[in-house]
PDB file of C-alpha atoms in Angstrom:
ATOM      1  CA  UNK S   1     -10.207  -0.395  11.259  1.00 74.00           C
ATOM      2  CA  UNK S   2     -12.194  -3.596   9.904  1.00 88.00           C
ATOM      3  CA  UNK S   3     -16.041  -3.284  10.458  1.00 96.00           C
ATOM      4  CA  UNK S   4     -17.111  -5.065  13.950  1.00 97.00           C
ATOM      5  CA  UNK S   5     -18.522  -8.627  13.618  1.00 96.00           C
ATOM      6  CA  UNK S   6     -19.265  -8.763  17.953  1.00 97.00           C
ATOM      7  CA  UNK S   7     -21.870  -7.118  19.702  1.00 97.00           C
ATOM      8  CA  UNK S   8     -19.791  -7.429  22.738  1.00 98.00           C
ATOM      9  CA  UNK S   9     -16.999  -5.351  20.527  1.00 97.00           C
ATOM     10  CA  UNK S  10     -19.798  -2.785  19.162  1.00 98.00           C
ATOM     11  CA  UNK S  11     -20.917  -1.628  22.694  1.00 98.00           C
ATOM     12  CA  UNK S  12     -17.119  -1.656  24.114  1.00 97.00           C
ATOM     13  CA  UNK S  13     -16.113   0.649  21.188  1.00 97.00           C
ATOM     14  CA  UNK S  14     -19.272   3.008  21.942  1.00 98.00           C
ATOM     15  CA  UNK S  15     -18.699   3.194  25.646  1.00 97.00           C
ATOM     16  CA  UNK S  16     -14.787   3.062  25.653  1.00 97.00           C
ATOM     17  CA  UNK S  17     -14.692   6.249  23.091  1.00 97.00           C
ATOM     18  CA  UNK S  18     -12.911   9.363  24.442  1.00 97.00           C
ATOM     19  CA  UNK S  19     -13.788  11.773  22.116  1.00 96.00           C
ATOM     20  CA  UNK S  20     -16.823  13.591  20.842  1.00 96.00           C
ATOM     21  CA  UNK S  21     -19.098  11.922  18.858  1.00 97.00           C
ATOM     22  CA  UNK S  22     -18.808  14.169  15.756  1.00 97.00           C
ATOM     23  CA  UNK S  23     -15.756  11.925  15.604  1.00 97.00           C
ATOM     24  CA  UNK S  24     -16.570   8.544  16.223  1.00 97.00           C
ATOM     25  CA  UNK S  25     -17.308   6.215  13.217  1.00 97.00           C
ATOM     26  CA  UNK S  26     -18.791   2.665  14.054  1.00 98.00           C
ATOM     27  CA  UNK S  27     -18.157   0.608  11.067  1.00 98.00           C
ATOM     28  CA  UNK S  28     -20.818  -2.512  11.721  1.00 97.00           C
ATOM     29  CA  UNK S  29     -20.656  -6.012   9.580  1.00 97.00           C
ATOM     30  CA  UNK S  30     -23.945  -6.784   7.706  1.00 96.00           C
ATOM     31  CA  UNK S  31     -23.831  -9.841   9.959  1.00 94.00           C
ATOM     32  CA  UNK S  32     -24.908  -7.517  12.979  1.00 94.00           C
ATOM     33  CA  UNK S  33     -28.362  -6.241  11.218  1.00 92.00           C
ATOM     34  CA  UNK S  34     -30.631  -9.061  11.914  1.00 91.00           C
ATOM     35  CA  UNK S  35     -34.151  -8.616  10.375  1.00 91.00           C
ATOM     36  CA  UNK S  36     -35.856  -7.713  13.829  1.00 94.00           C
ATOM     37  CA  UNK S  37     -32.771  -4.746  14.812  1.00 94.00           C
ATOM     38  CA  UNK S  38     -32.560  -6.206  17.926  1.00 97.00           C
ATOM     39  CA  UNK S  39     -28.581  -5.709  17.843  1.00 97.00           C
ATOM     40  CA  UNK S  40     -28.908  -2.410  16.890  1.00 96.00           C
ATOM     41  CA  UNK S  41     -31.684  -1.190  19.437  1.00 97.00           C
ATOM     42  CA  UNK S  42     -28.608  -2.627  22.087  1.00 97.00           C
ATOM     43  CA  UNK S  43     -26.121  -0.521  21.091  1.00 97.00           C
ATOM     44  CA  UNK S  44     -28.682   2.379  20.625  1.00 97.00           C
ATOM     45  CA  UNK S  45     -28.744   1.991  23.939  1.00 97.00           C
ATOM     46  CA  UNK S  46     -25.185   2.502  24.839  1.00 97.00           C
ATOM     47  CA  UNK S  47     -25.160   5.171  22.156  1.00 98.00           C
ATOM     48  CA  UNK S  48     -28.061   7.125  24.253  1.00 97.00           C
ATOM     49  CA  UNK S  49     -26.363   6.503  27.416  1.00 96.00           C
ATOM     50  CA  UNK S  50     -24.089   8.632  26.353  1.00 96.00           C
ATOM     51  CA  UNK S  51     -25.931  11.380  25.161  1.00 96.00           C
ATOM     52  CA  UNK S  52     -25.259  10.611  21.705  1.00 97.00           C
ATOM     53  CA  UNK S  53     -28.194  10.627  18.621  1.00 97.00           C
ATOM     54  CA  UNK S  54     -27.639   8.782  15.258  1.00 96.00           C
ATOM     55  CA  UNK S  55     -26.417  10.797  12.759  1.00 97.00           C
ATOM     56  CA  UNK S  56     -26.758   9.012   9.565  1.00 97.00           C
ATOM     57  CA  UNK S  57     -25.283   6.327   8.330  1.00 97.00           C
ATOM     58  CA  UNK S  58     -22.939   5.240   4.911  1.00 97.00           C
ATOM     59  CA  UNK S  59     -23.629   1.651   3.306  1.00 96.00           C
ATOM     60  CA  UNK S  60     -20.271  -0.132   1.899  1.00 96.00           C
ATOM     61  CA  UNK S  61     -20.228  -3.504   1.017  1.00 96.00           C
ATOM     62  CA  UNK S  62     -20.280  -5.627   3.592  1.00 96.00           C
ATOM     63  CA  UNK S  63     -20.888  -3.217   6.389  1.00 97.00           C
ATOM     64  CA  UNK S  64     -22.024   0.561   7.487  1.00 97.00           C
ATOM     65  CA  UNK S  65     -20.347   3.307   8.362  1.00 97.00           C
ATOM     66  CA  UNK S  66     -22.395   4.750  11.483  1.00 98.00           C
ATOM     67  CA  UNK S  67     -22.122   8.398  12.512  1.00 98.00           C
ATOM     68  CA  UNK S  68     -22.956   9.857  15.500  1.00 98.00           C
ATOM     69  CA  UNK S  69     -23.524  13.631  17.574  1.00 97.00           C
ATOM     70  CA  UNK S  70     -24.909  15.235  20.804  1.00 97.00           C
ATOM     71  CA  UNK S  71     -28.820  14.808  21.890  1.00 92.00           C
ATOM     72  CA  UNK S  72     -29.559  18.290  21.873  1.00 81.00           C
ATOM     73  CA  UNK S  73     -31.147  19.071  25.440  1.00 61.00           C
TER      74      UNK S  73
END
């Protein structure tokens, strides 16, 4: 899948996801890291509504890999 260049297409792919996060791999264009994160701290937010926590991440050129897994309660 090519890396998302939307933020509208970021947080549909995060809340739309079936599976567990241990599986889900958001592949994000450089475009979407603007110097002040707000982009990110919006789709951290769908990512924590779901009970997901970051769980690393792998640079490639043009774009990052995201990883994600459960919030541990």
């Amino acid at each position: 899948m090519p890396p998302v260049t939307s933020l509208d297409d970021a947080k549909r792919l995060v809340e739309s996801f079936p599976g567990r996060p241990e599986d889900f791999v958001l592949a994000l264009s450089d475009e979407l890291l603007d110097p002040f994160g707000m982009n990110m701290a919006i789709i951290m937010d769908r990512v924590l509504a779901r009970g997901w926590a970051p769980n690393g991440f792998e640079q490639q050129q043009g774009f990052r890999e995201y990883r994600y897994k459960m919030l541990k309660e």
